[in-house]
Amino acid sequence: MKRLFVLSMAAVVLSVAGSSLLWAQTAVPEQTVKGPDERFKTDILVVVAHPDDEGGVTPYLARAIYDEHKRVAVVFATRGGSGGNDYSREHGPALADIREQEARTACAKLRITNVWFLEGKDTASQNVLNSLANWSHGANLEALVRIVRLTRPEVIITWLPGVFIGENHGDHQAAGVLATEAFDLAGQETAFPAQVAGATKRLEVYLENLMPWQPKKLYYFSDADDQKQFDGAGPAYSVKEVSPSQKKPYWRLALDAATPHLTQFPEDIHRMTAMSDEQIMKFMEDPRHMWWSEPMTMIFGKASMQSKATDDVFADLNSSVSPSPALISPIEPSGRTWMEIGGPWFYYDRFRQLHHLGQAKGSATPEIAIKAGTSLLIPLMVFHKDNGPTDVEIAVTAPAGWKVKAGEGKFRLPEENRTALLVEVAPPELSKEELKKNAAQEVVVQGVAAGKSIGEVRLRVQLKASALAQ
Ligand SMILES: [Zn+2]
C-alpha cells in the first residue's frame, strides 16, 4: 500500500518536473574513478643498457628538460655489475649496487627521478643475440612494456639496434631491440594482457589495471664510430648551444650529469672537476676531448602518426595516432637457392622489416670491428629447397695477409629449407703503428650451387687494438 503510494507520488513528480529532478532526488552522489598515477607520466622514456649509457643522449635531454620543460624517465636494462671498477675495490654484485646508485645520482643531476632497472645482465660481446639470450628476453620485454604503460611516454629514445664499426656493444643493441618491441607492443590489447586487465578486488595481486599505451615516436642514438653516416636520418641538435635557462652549453650540463659515474672513468672526472669553467671550456674546444658529436642526430625510427624524419622530436604530436601496424614476418620466397649474410645482420634485416623501421637503416655494407689477433666470423644463411640435399660451394676472397681458417669448400646441406654456415678468417698480425693507420677492408664470400651463383656476401672489417668479442 505504502509502496504504491510512493510509486504514484514519483509519477506525479516525473510528470510535473521532468526526469532530471527525479534523478537528482534519488541518485547516489557521484563517485570519482581513480585515474593513472600522474607522478609517472613522462614525455620522454630513455631506454639504455648500462649505467652511464644515458650519457649518450644527455645533451639533448638537458635541452628537453631545462628549456622545453619535458618530463623524462630512464630505464636501465642492466645494473652494470661486470666490467672493471676503476675507482674502488668492489666488484660483481657489489659493483652493480654501486653502479645503480651512480646512475640514479647522475639522472638526478638532470632532475630525472623516475629511474627503473630491468634484470638484464652485462654481456661483453658485440653480438646482440648473446645479450638477448643472457637477458631473459621475454621476461624483460614484459617488464619494459609495463613501464611504457605506466609512464605513458610520448617519445621513446634508445640505442640503435644494428651492427656498426664502433663500440657496437651487444647490450646497447639489445636495449634498442627491447625498446622497439615495447613501442610496438605496449599499445596492443593482447600483448601481456594481465597488465591491462582491470583489478577485480581491492587486494588484487595479479591484474594490473594499466591501459594499453601507444607511444608516438621512436628515436635512436648510436655508438658507431662514424656518426656522420646518420646525418639527415633525424633532427639534429647542437650540443654547443647555450641553454637559455641555465646559461651553460648543453654539453656542459651533460658533463656535469656524468660526474657521478666514478667507477667508470674516475680519471676524466677528476681531471675535469678540478678545472675552472674557463679551463674546461678551452679543453673541450678540442674535438678529441669532446664526448659528443656536434650536432647530435636523433635517428628517426618510426612514428604512430604522420611525421617527417627530420621534424623536431616533439613536432606533429597532436596528429591522430594509430596503433603500430601489425607485425608480419617477412615471408621468404621458396623454390630457389640463395645465400645472404647470417647472424646479427640477418636478424636485423628481418627486424627492420617486421617493425617497419624505414629510416633507421643499417650500414651501407655489413661491417664490424674486431680485436687484432682474433678471427673474423662471417655467418651465412643459405636458403634452398627442402626436398633432397643441396650441394653448395663456398669461396672466400680476403685481403692480402688474411687466411681462411674454416668454412670454405663444398658442402652438402641437409633436407631443410635454410641452413646456417660459418666462415672463419684470421687477420694478419699488425704492429701498434700499423693498427693506427689501418683502414677497414672487405672480405667477400661467394656461393655457388649447380654451377650458378647463389649470392655474394661482403663484410667490411676494421682491425682495432681493442674491441669486444664478436
Ligand atoms: Zn654501455
Short mmCIF file of C-alpha atoms and ligand atoms in Angstrom, two decimals:
data_model
loop_
_atom_site.label_atom_id
_atom_site.label_comp_id
_atom_site.label_asym_id
_atom_site.label_seq_id
_atom_site.Cartn_x
_atom_site.Cartn_y
_atom_site.Cartn_z
CA MET A 1 0.00 0.00 0.00
CA LYS A 2 2.72 2.41 1.10
CA ARG A 3 4.85 1.33 -1.82
CA LEU A 4 2.09 2.00 -4.28
CA PHE A 5 1.71 5.49 -2.86
CA VAL A 6 5.42 6.20 -3.28
CA LEU A 7 5.31 5.00 -6.85
CA SER A 8 2.31 7.17 -7.65
CA MET A 9 3.97 10.18 -5.99
CA ALA A 10 7.05 9.55 -8.10
CA ALA A 11 4.87 9.53 -11.19
CA VAL A 12 3.44 12.93 -10.19
CA VAL A 13 6.94 14.37 -9.68
CA LEU A 14 8.02 12.94 -13.00
CA SER A 15 5.05 14.44 -14.87
CA VAL A 16 5.41 17.82 -13.16
CA ALA A 17 9.15 18.44 -13.03
CA GLY A 18 10.60 16.06 -15.58
CA SER A 19 13.01 13.19 -15.15
CA SER A 20 16.10 15.22 -14.15
CA LEU A 21 14.51 16.29 -10.90
CA LEU A 22 13.63 12.70 -10.05
CA TRP A 23 17.22 11.69 -10.82
CA ALA A 24 18.57 14.39 -8.56
CA GLN A 25 16.39 13.27 -5.74
CA THR A 26 17.14 9.56 -5.92
CA ALA A 27 20.75 9.18 -7.29
CA VAL A 28 23.70 8.39 -5.02
CA PRO A 29 26.44 11.04 -5.03
CA GLU A 30 28.81 10.85 -7.97
CA GLN A 31 31.95 8.85 -7.24
CA THR A 32 35.36 9.60 -8.65
CA VAL A 33 37.07 6.79 -10.53
CA LYS A 34 40.83 6.69 -9.91
CA GLY A 35 42.97 7.61 -12.88
CA PRO A 36 46.60 6.68 -13.60
CA ASP A 37 49.36 7.92 -11.28
CA GLU A 38 50.32 11.24 -12.87
CA ARG A 39 53.64 11.36 -10.98
CA PHE A 40 54.96 8.89 -13.52
CA LYS A 41 53.57 10.36 -16.74
CA THR A 42 56.56 11.16 -18.93
CA ASP A 43 57.25 12.91 -22.21
CA ILE A 44 60.46 11.02 -22.98
CA LEU A 45 61.30 7.50 -21.90
CA VAL A 46 65.00 6.73 -22.37
CA VAL A 47 65.82 3.02 -22.63
CA VAL A 48 69.51 2.12 -22.33
CA ALA A 49 71.61 -0.85 -21.29
CA HIS A 50 74.18 0.25 -18.69
CA PRO A 51 74.57 2.90 -16.01
CA ASP A 52 76.39 5.75 -17.88
CA ASP A 53 74.70 4.93 -21.24
CA GLU A 54 72.27 7.78 -20.61
CA GLY A 55 75.31 9.99 -21.25
CA GLY A 56 74.94 9.19 -24.95
CA VAL A 57 71.88 11.42 -25.10
CA THR A 58 72.16 13.80 -22.10
CA PRO A 59 72.97 16.93 -24.17
CA TYR A 60 69.58 16.53 -25.83
CA LEU A 61 67.88 15.62 -22.52
CA ALA A 62 69.30 18.77 -20.89
CA ARG A 63 67.67 20.82 -23.65
CA ALA A 64 64.36 18.97 -23.33
CA ILE A 65 64.29 19.19 -19.53
CA TYR A 66 65.60 22.70 -18.81
CA ASP A 67 64.36 24.62 -21.82
CA GLU A 68 61.39 22.68 -23.16
CA HIS A 69 60.05 21.58 -19.75
CA LYS A 70 59.72 17.93 -20.73
CA ARG A 71 59.38 15.15 -18.21
CA VAL A 72 61.99 12.41 -18.65
CA ALA A 73 62.26 8.90 -17.19
CA VAL A 74 65.08 6.41 -17.73
CA VAL A 75 65.15 2.62 -17.88
CA PHE A 76 68.47 0.82 -17.46
CA ALA A 77 68.30 -2.74 -18.71
CA THR A 78 71.23 -3.85 -16.51
CA ARG A 79 72.79 -2.65 -13.25
CA GLY A 80 76.28 -2.69 -14.72
CA GLY A 81 77.73 -5.42 -12.49
CA SER A 82 80.51 -6.56 -14.81
CA GLY A 83 83.38 -4.63 -16.23
CA GLY A 84 86.18 -3.15 -14.18
CA ASN A 85 85.95 -0.86 -11.19
CA ASP A 86 88.48 1.89 -11.82
CA TYR A 87 87.70 3.74 -8.62
CA SER A 88 87.41 1.41 -5.61
CA ARG A 89 87.76 -2.27 -4.76
CA GLU A 90 84.20 -3.64 -5.17
CA HIS A 91 83.30 -6.00 -8.00
CA GLY A 92 80.44 -8.19 -9.19
CA PRO A 93 77.10 -7.77 -7.39
CA ALA A 94 78.58 -5.14 -5.05
CA LEU A 95 79.72 -3.13 -8.06
CA ALA A 96 76.20 -3.44 -9.51
CA ASP A 97 74.83 -1.96 -6.26
CA ILE A 98 77.23 0.98 -6.63
CA ARG A 99 76.51 1.50 -10.32
CA GLU A 100 72.79 1.61 -9.68
CA GLN A 101 73.33 4.46 -7.22
CA GLU A 102 75.73 6.24 -9.58
CA ALA A 103 73.09 6.05 -12.31
CA ARG A 104 70.35 7.38 -10.04
CA THR A 105 72.56 10.26 -8.88
CA ALA A 106 73.59 11.06 -12.46
CA CYS A 107 69.95 11.19 -13.54
CA ALA A 108 69.01 13.30 -10.51
CA LYS A 109 71.59 15.88 -11.65
CA LEU A 110 69.29 16.41 -14.64
CA ARG A 111 66.23 16.38 -12.34
CA ILE A 112 65.29 12.87 -13.53
CA THR A 113 63.94 10.91 -10.59
CA ASN A 114 61.85 8.24 -12.29
CA VAL A 115 64.52 5.64 -12.95
CA TRP A 116 63.96 1.90 -13.38
CA PHE A 117 66.24 -1.11 -13.72
CA LEU A 118 65.40 -4.28 -15.62
CA GLU A 119 67.06 -7.58 -14.88
CA GLY A 120 69.36 -7.82 -17.89
CA LYS A 121 72.94 -8.87 -17.24
CA ASP A 122 76.08 -7.26 -18.60
CA THR A 123 77.14 -9.30 -21.61
CA ALA A 124 80.54 -8.46 -23.05
CA SER A 125 80.21 -9.10 -26.77
CA GLN A 126 79.22 -7.35 -29.98
CA ASN A 127 76.52 -9.90 -30.73
CA VAL A 128 73.04 -8.71 -29.77
CA LEU A 129 71.84 -12.32 -29.77
CA ASN A 130 74.25 -13.14 -26.92
CA SER A 131 72.83 -10.26 -24.89
CA LEU A 132 69.20 -11.17 -25.58
CA ALA A 133 69.94 -14.77 -24.58
CA ASN A 134 71.65 -13.68 -21.35
CA TRP A 135 68.90 -11.20 -20.50
CA SER A 136 65.82 -13.44 -20.46
CA HIS A 137 64.49 -11.53 -23.44
CA GLY A 138 60.81 -12.33 -22.87
CA ALA A 139 60.67 -11.51 -19.17
CA ASN A 140 62.48 -8.20 -19.58
CA LEU A 141 60.36 -7.23 -22.58
CA GLU A 142 57.28 -7.81 -20.42
CA ALA A 143 58.80 -5.63 -17.69
CA LEU A 144 59.60 -2.87 -20.20
CA VAL A 145 56.11 -2.93 -21.73
CA ARG A 146 54.79 -2.49 -18.18
CA ILE A 147 56.98 0.60 -17.67
CA VAL A 148 55.80 2.05 -21.01
CA ARG A 149 52.16 1.57 -19.95
CA LEU A 150 52.90 3.07 -16.54
CA THR A 151 54.86 6.10 -17.78
CA ARG A 152 52.87 6.70 -21.00
CA PRO A 153 55.72 8.33 -22.92
CA GLU A 154 55.12 10.47 -26.00
CA VAL A 155 58.60 9.59 -27.25
CA ILE A 156 60.98 6.68 -26.66
CA ILE A 157 64.71 7.25 -27.17
CA THR A 158 67.04 4.26 -27.20
CA TRP A 159 70.22 2.74 -28.62
CA LEU A 160 70.17 1.96 -32.36
CA PRO A 161 69.78 -1.77 -32.98
CA GLY A 162 72.30 -2.59 -35.73
CA VAL A 163 75.88 -3.73 -36.32
CA PHE A 164 78.42 -0.94 -36.85
CA ILE A 165 82.16 -0.39 -36.61
CA GLY A 166 82.44 1.17 -33.17
CA GLU A 167 81.84 0.04 -29.62
CA ASN A 168 78.89 -1.89 -31.08
CA HIS A 169 78.01 -3.25 -27.66
CA GLY A 170 75.56 -6.14 -27.84
CA ASP A 171 73.84 -4.86 -24.68
CA HIS A 172 73.29 -1.42 -26.24
CA GLN A 173 71.72 -3.10 -29.25
CA ALA A 174 69.59 -5.34 -27.03
CA ALA A 175 68.21 -2.29 -25.21
CA GLY A 176 67.25 -0.91 -28.64
CA VAL A 177 65.62 -4.20 -29.62
CA LEU A 178 63.55 -4.33 -26.41
CA ALA A 179 62.54 -0.66 -26.70
CA THR A 180 61.47 -1.14 -30.34
CA GLU A 181 59.44 -4.21 -29.43
CA ALA A 182 57.88 -2.40 -26.46
CA PHE A 183 56.99 0.57 -28.72
CA ASP A 184 55.05 -1.83 -30.94
CA LEU A 185 53.51 -3.95 -28.18
CA ALA A 186 52.50 -1.55 -25.39
CA GLY A 187 49.50 -0.29 -27.39
CA GLN A 188 48.31 -3.77 -28.29
CA GLU A 189 45.47 -5.02 -26.13
CA THR A 190 46.54 -8.63 -26.37
CA ALA A 191 50.22 -8.15 -25.52
CA PHE A 192 50.84 -9.10 -21.86
CA PRO A 193 47.06 -8.90 -21.23
CA ALA A 194 47.25 -9.28 -17.43
CA GLN A 195 48.85 -5.82 -17.35
CA VAL A 196 45.78 -4.23 -18.93
CA ALA A 197 43.16 -6.32 -17.15
CA GLY A 198 41.01 -4.45 -14.65
CA ALA A 199 41.60 -5.27 -11.00
CA THR A 200 38.70 -7.35 -9.69
CA LYS A 201 39.12 -6.81 -5.97
CA ARG A 202 40.74 -4.42 -3.56
CA LEU A 203 43.65 -6.72 -2.76
CA GLU A 204 44.31 -7.59 -6.38
CA VAL A 205 47.77 -9.08 -6.83
CA TYR A 206 47.80 -10.33 -10.43
CA LEU A 207 45.88 -7.95 -12.67
CA GLU A 208 47.48 -4.55 -13.04
CA ASN A 209 44.80 -2.11 -14.18
CA LEU A 210 47.11 -0.39 -16.65
CA MET A 211 45.86 0.71 -20.07
CA PRO A 212 47.37 -0.05 -23.48
CA TRP A 213 49.58 2.88 -24.48
CA GLN A 214 50.88 3.72 -27.93
CA PRO A 215 53.96 5.98 -27.77
CA LYS A 216 54.05 8.46 -30.63
CA LYS A 217 57.65 8.46 -31.78
CA LEU A 218 60.74 6.30 -31.54
CA TYR A 219 64.28 7.70 -31.90
CA TYR A 220 67.71 6.14 -31.71
CA PHE A 221 71.27 7.14 -30.95
CA SER A 222 74.30 5.04 -31.79
CA ASP A 223 77.74 4.03 -30.50
CA ALA A 224 79.10 3.77 -34.09
CA ASP A 225 82.49 5.43 -34.68
CA ASP A 226 81.18 7.22 -37.77
CA GLN A 227 78.37 9.50 -36.58
CA LYS A 228 78.37 11.33 -39.94
CA GLN A 229 76.55 8.39 -41.54
CA PHE A 230 73.44 9.41 -39.57
CA ASP A 231 73.33 12.96 -40.95
CA GLY A 232 69.79 13.61 -42.19
CA ALA A 233 68.39 10.47 -40.54
CA GLY A 234 66.55 12.60 -37.99
CA PRO A 235 66.55 16.02 -36.33
CA ALA A 236 69.99 17.32 -35.30
CA TYR A 237 70.60 19.31 -32.12
CA SER A 238 73.61 21.40 -31.27
CA VAL A 239 75.43 20.25 -28.14
CA LYS A 240 77.34 23.56 -28.05
CA GLU A 241 74.28 25.79 -27.93
CA VAL A 242 73.89 27.64 -24.64
CA SER A 243 70.84 26.74 -22.58
CA PRO A 244 68.79 29.95 -22.21
CA SER A 245 67.69 28.99 -18.70
CA GLN A 246 70.97 27.51 -17.40
CA LYS A 247 73.39 29.85 -19.24
CA LYS A 248 75.70 26.92 -19.98
CA PRO A 249 76.24 24.89 -23.16
CA TYR A 250 74.23 21.66 -23.29
CA TRP A 251 77.45 19.60 -23.39
CA ARG A 252 78.45 21.21 -20.08
CA LEU A 253 75.17 20.27 -18.42
CA ALA A 254 75.61 16.75 -19.78
CA LEU A 255 79.18 16.61 -18.50
CA ASP A 256 78.10 17.68 -15.01
CA ALA A 257 75.47 14.93 -15.07
CA ALA A 258 78.15 12.33 -15.88
CA THR A 259 80.34 13.07 -12.84
CA PRO A 260 78.66 10.53 -10.50
CA HIS A 261 79.94 7.66 -12.71
CA LEU A 262 83.21 7.48 -10.79
CA THR A 263 83.64 3.69 -11.12
CA GLN A 264 83.76 4.01 -14.91
CA PHE A 265 86.02 6.96 -15.74
CA PRO A 266 87.41 8.42 -12.50
CA GLU A 267 90.50 10.00 -14.10
CA ASP A 268 88.50 12.01 -16.63
CA ILE A 269 86.04 13.07 -13.95
CA HIS A 270 88.77 14.10 -11.51
CA ARG A 271 90.67 15.97 -14.20
CA MET A 272 87.61 17.87 -15.39
CA THR A 273 86.12 18.62 -11.99
CA ALA A 274 89.46 20.15 -10.97
CA MET A 275 89.29 22.62 -13.89
CA SER A 276 87.83 26.09 -13.76
CA ASP A 277 84.90 26.90 -16.04
CA GLU A 278 87.28 28.69 -18.44
CA GLN A 279 89.75 25.79 -18.45
CA ILE A 280 87.08 23.19 -19.14
CA MET A 281 85.59 25.28 -21.97
CA LYS A 282 89.01 25.53 -23.58
CA PHE A 283 89.74 21.83 -23.04
CA MET A 284 86.51 20.79 -24.75
CA GLU A 285 87.15 23.02 -27.76
CA ASP A 286 89.50 20.28 -28.94
CA PRO A 287 87.24 17.81 -30.81
CA ARG A 288 89.37 14.90 -29.48
CA HIS A 289 88.22 15.76 -25.95
CA MET A 290 84.57 16.42 -26.75
CA TRP A 291 82.47 13.40 -25.85
CA TRP A 292 79.60 14.21 -28.18
CA SER A 293 79.41 14.87 -31.90
CA GLU A 294 78.26 18.31 -32.98
CA PRO A 295 75.43 18.38 -33.83
CA MET A 296 73.86 15.27 -32.32
CA THR A 297 71.41 13.48 -34.61
CA MET A 298 68.40 11.76 -33.13
CA ILE A 299 67.93 8.93 -35.62
CA PHE A 300 64.25 8.63 -36.52
CA GLY A 301 62.88 5.13 -36.00
CA LYS A 302 59.16 5.43 -36.56
CA ALA A 303 56.06 7.35 -35.55
CA SER A 304 52.50 6.27 -34.96
CA MET A 305 51.30 9.38 -36.82
CA GLN A 306 52.31 11.36 -39.90
CA SER A 307 55.78 12.75 -39.26
CA LYS A 308 58.86 13.61 -41.28
CA ALA A 309 62.13 12.02 -40.17
CA THR A 310 63.86 15.36 -39.64
CA ASP A 311 60.97 17.09 -37.83
CA ASP A 312 61.65 18.16 -34.26
CA VAL A 313 61.23 15.33 -31.75
CA PHE A 314 58.11 17.00 -30.35
CA ALA A 315 56.64 18.19 -33.66
CA ASP A 316 53.41 16.68 -35.01
CA LEU A 317 52.44 15.05 -31.72
CA ASN A 318 48.89 16.31 -31.92
CA SER A 319 48.14 14.45 -35.16
CA SER A 320 45.90 11.43 -34.73
CA VAL A 321 47.70 8.37 -33.50
CA SER A 322 47.20 4.91 -34.90
CA PRO A 323 48.48 1.80 -33.22
CA SER A 324 51.64 0.30 -34.61
CA PRO A 325 50.87 -1.73 -37.72
CA ALA A 326 50.63 -5.47 -37.24
CA LEU A 327 53.91 -7.27 -37.04
CA ILE A 328 54.09 -9.57 -40.01
CA SER A 329 57.20 -11.63 -40.52
CA PRO A 330 58.66 -11.32 -44.00
CA ILE A 331 57.90 -14.49 -45.95
CA GLU A 332 60.95 -15.98 -47.58
CA PRO A 333 60.29 -16.98 -51.22
CA SER A 334 60.82 -20.71 -51.69
CA GLY A 335 61.98 -22.83 -54.57
CA ARG A 336 65.27 -21.14 -55.32
CA THR A 337 68.66 -21.30 -53.68
CA TRP A 338 70.33 -18.12 -52.44
CA MET A 339 72.80 -17.03 -49.81
CA GLU A 340 72.97 -13.93 -47.62
CA ILE A 341 74.84 -12.83 -44.56
CA GLY A 342 73.61 -14.58 -41.39
CA GLY A 343 73.87 -13.94 -37.65
CA PRO A 344 73.03 -10.48 -36.27
CA TRP A 345 72.98 -8.91 -39.76
CA PHE A 346 70.35 -11.39 -40.92
CA TYR A 347 68.37 -10.84 -37.72
CA TYR A 348 68.43 -7.03 -38.11
CA ASP A 349 67.37 -7.20 -41.76
CA ARG A 350 64.21 -9.08 -40.72
CA PHE A 351 63.81 -6.98 -37.55
CA ARG A 352 63.75 -3.71 -39.54
CA GLN A 353 61.13 -5.13 -41.90
CA LEU A 354 59.00 -6.58 -39.09
CA HIS A 355 58.99 -3.31 -37.12
CA HIS A 356 58.62 -1.06 -40.18
CA LEU A 357 61.84 0.85 -39.43
CA GLY A 358 62.21 2.61 -42.75
CA GLN A 359 64.68 5.30 -41.72
CA ALA A 360 66.83 3.51 -39.19
CA LYS A 361 68.92 1.60 -41.68
CA GLY A 362 71.99 -0.47 -41.08
CA SER A 363 75.38 0.37 -42.56
CA ALA A 364 75.50 0.53 -46.37
CA THR A 365 77.67 -2.63 -46.43
CA PRO A 366 77.68 -5.01 -43.44
CA GLU A 367 80.61 -4.06 -41.21
CA ILE A 368 82.26 -4.83 -37.90
CA ALA A 369 85.42 -4.03 -35.94
CA ILE A 370 87.35 -6.90 -34.37
CA LYS A 371 90.27 -7.00 -31.99
CA ALA A 372 93.60 -7.58 -33.75
CA GLY A 373 94.70 -11.18 -33.28
CA THR A 374 91.17 -12.61 -33.16
CA SER A 375 89.44 -14.33 -36.06
CA LEU A 376 86.67 -12.77 -38.10
CA LEU A 377 83.50 -14.84 -38.19
CA ILE A 378 81.20 -14.47 -41.20
CA PRO A 379 77.85 -16.18 -40.60
CA LEU A 380 75.97 -17.21 -43.74
CA MET A 381 72.37 -18.21 -44.32
CA VAL A 382 71.63 -20.38 -47.33
CA PHE A 383 68.00 -20.78 -48.41
CA HIS A 384 67.34 -23.84 -50.55
CA LYS A 385 64.71 -26.38 -51.49
CA ASP A 386 63.84 -28.77 -48.69
CA ASN A 387 63.25 -31.94 -50.69
CA GLY A 388 66.58 -33.63 -51.15
CA PRO A 389 70.05 -32.45 -50.21
CA THR A 390 71.58 -29.36 -51.79
CA ASP A 391 75.23 -29.10 -52.73
CA VAL A 392 76.87 -25.69 -52.44
CA GLU A 393 80.38 -24.40 -52.83
CA ILE A 394 81.69 -21.51 -50.73
CA ALA A 395 84.70 -19.44 -51.80
CA VAL A 396 86.31 -16.61 -49.82
CA THR A 397 88.25 -13.64 -51.18
CA ALA A 398 90.19 -11.94 -48.41
CA PRO A 399 92.72 -9.06 -48.45
CA ALA A 400 96.44 -9.85 -48.61
CA GLY A 401 97.71 -11.47 -45.43
CA TRP A 402 94.31 -12.79 -44.28
CA LYS A 403 93.93 -16.58 -44.01
CA VAL A 404 90.73 -18.59 -44.34
CA LYS A 405 90.60 -20.99 -41.39
CA ALA A 406 87.23 -22.67 -41.92
CA GLY A 407 84.02 -22.58 -43.91
CA GLU A 408 85.41 -22.71 -47.46
CA GLY A 409 84.81 -25.58 -49.93
CA LYS A 410 81.97 -27.91 -50.89
CA PHE A 411 79.09 -28.63 -48.52
CA ARG A 412 76.08 -30.93 -48.73
CA LEU A 413 73.21 -29.22 -46.94
CA PRO A 414 70.57 -31.27 -45.08
CA GLU A 415 66.93 -31.60 -46.11
CA GLU A 416 65.58 -28.35 -44.70
CA ASN A 417 64.81 -25.07 -46.43
CA ARG A 418 67.53 -22.99 -44.82
CA THR A 419 70.91 -23.81 -43.40
CA ALA A 420 73.38 -21.69 -41.45
CA LEU A 421 77.08 -21.86 -42.34
CA LEU A 422 80.10 -20.11 -40.85
CA VAL A 423 83.32 -18.82 -42.41
CA GLU A 424 86.30 -18.04 -40.20
CA VAL A 425 89.14 -15.82 -41.42
CA ALA A 426 92.29 -14.92 -39.49
CA PRO A 427 93.69 -11.40 -39.95
CA PRO A 428 97.40 -10.66 -40.38
CA GLU A 429 99.42 -9.58 -37.36
CA LEU A 430 99.86 -5.82 -37.31
CA SER A 431 102.10 -3.63 -35.18
CA LYS A 432 100.56 -0.91 -32.99
CA GLU A 433 101.61 1.69 -35.54
CA GLU A 434 100.11 -0.28 -38.41
CA LEU A 435 96.90 -0.69 -36.45
CA LYS A 436 96.54 3.06 -36.00
CA LYS A 437 96.76 3.65 -39.76
CA ASN A 438 94.73 0.59 -40.68
CA ALA A 439 91.52 1.24 -42.65
CA ALA A 440 88.51 -1.06 -42.95
CA GLN A 441 88.94 -3.82 -45.53
CA GLU A 442 86.46 -6.05 -47.27
CA VAL A 443 86.13 -9.82 -47.17
CA VAL A 444 83.93 -11.33 -49.89
CA VAL A 445 82.23 -14.73 -49.75
CA GLN A 446 80.77 -16.28 -52.86
CA GLY A 447 78.30 -19.14 -53.01
CA VAL A 448 77.70 -21.44 -55.97
CA ALA A 449 75.12 -24.22 -56.41
CA ALA A 450 74.62 -26.34 -59.56
CA GLY A 451 77.18 -24.22 -61.37
CA LYS A 452 75.33 -20.93 -60.71
CA SER A 453 75.98 -18.10 -58.28
CA ILE A 454 73.64 -18.14 -55.28
CA GLY A 455 74.89 -14.85 -53.93
CA GLU A 456 77.80 -12.87 -52.59
CA VAL A 457 78.33 -11.63 -49.04
CA ARG A 458 80.56 -8.62 -48.37
CA LEU A 459 81.73 -7.72 -44.90
CA ARG A 460 83.84 -4.63 -44.12
CA VAL A 461 86.15 -5.33 -41.25
CA GLN A 462 88.26 -2.94 -39.23
CA LEU A 463 91.07 -4.26 -37.03
CA LYS A 464 91.39 -2.43 -33.72
CA ALA A 465 93.76 -2.64 -30.78
CA SER A 466 90.78 -3.39 -28.59
CA ALA A 467 87.20 -4.44 -29.31
CA LEU A 468 84.56 -6.58 -27.67
CA ALA A 469 84.41 -10.21 -28.80
CA GLN A 470 82.42 -10.69 -31.97
ZN ZN B 1 77.09 0.87 -22.20
#
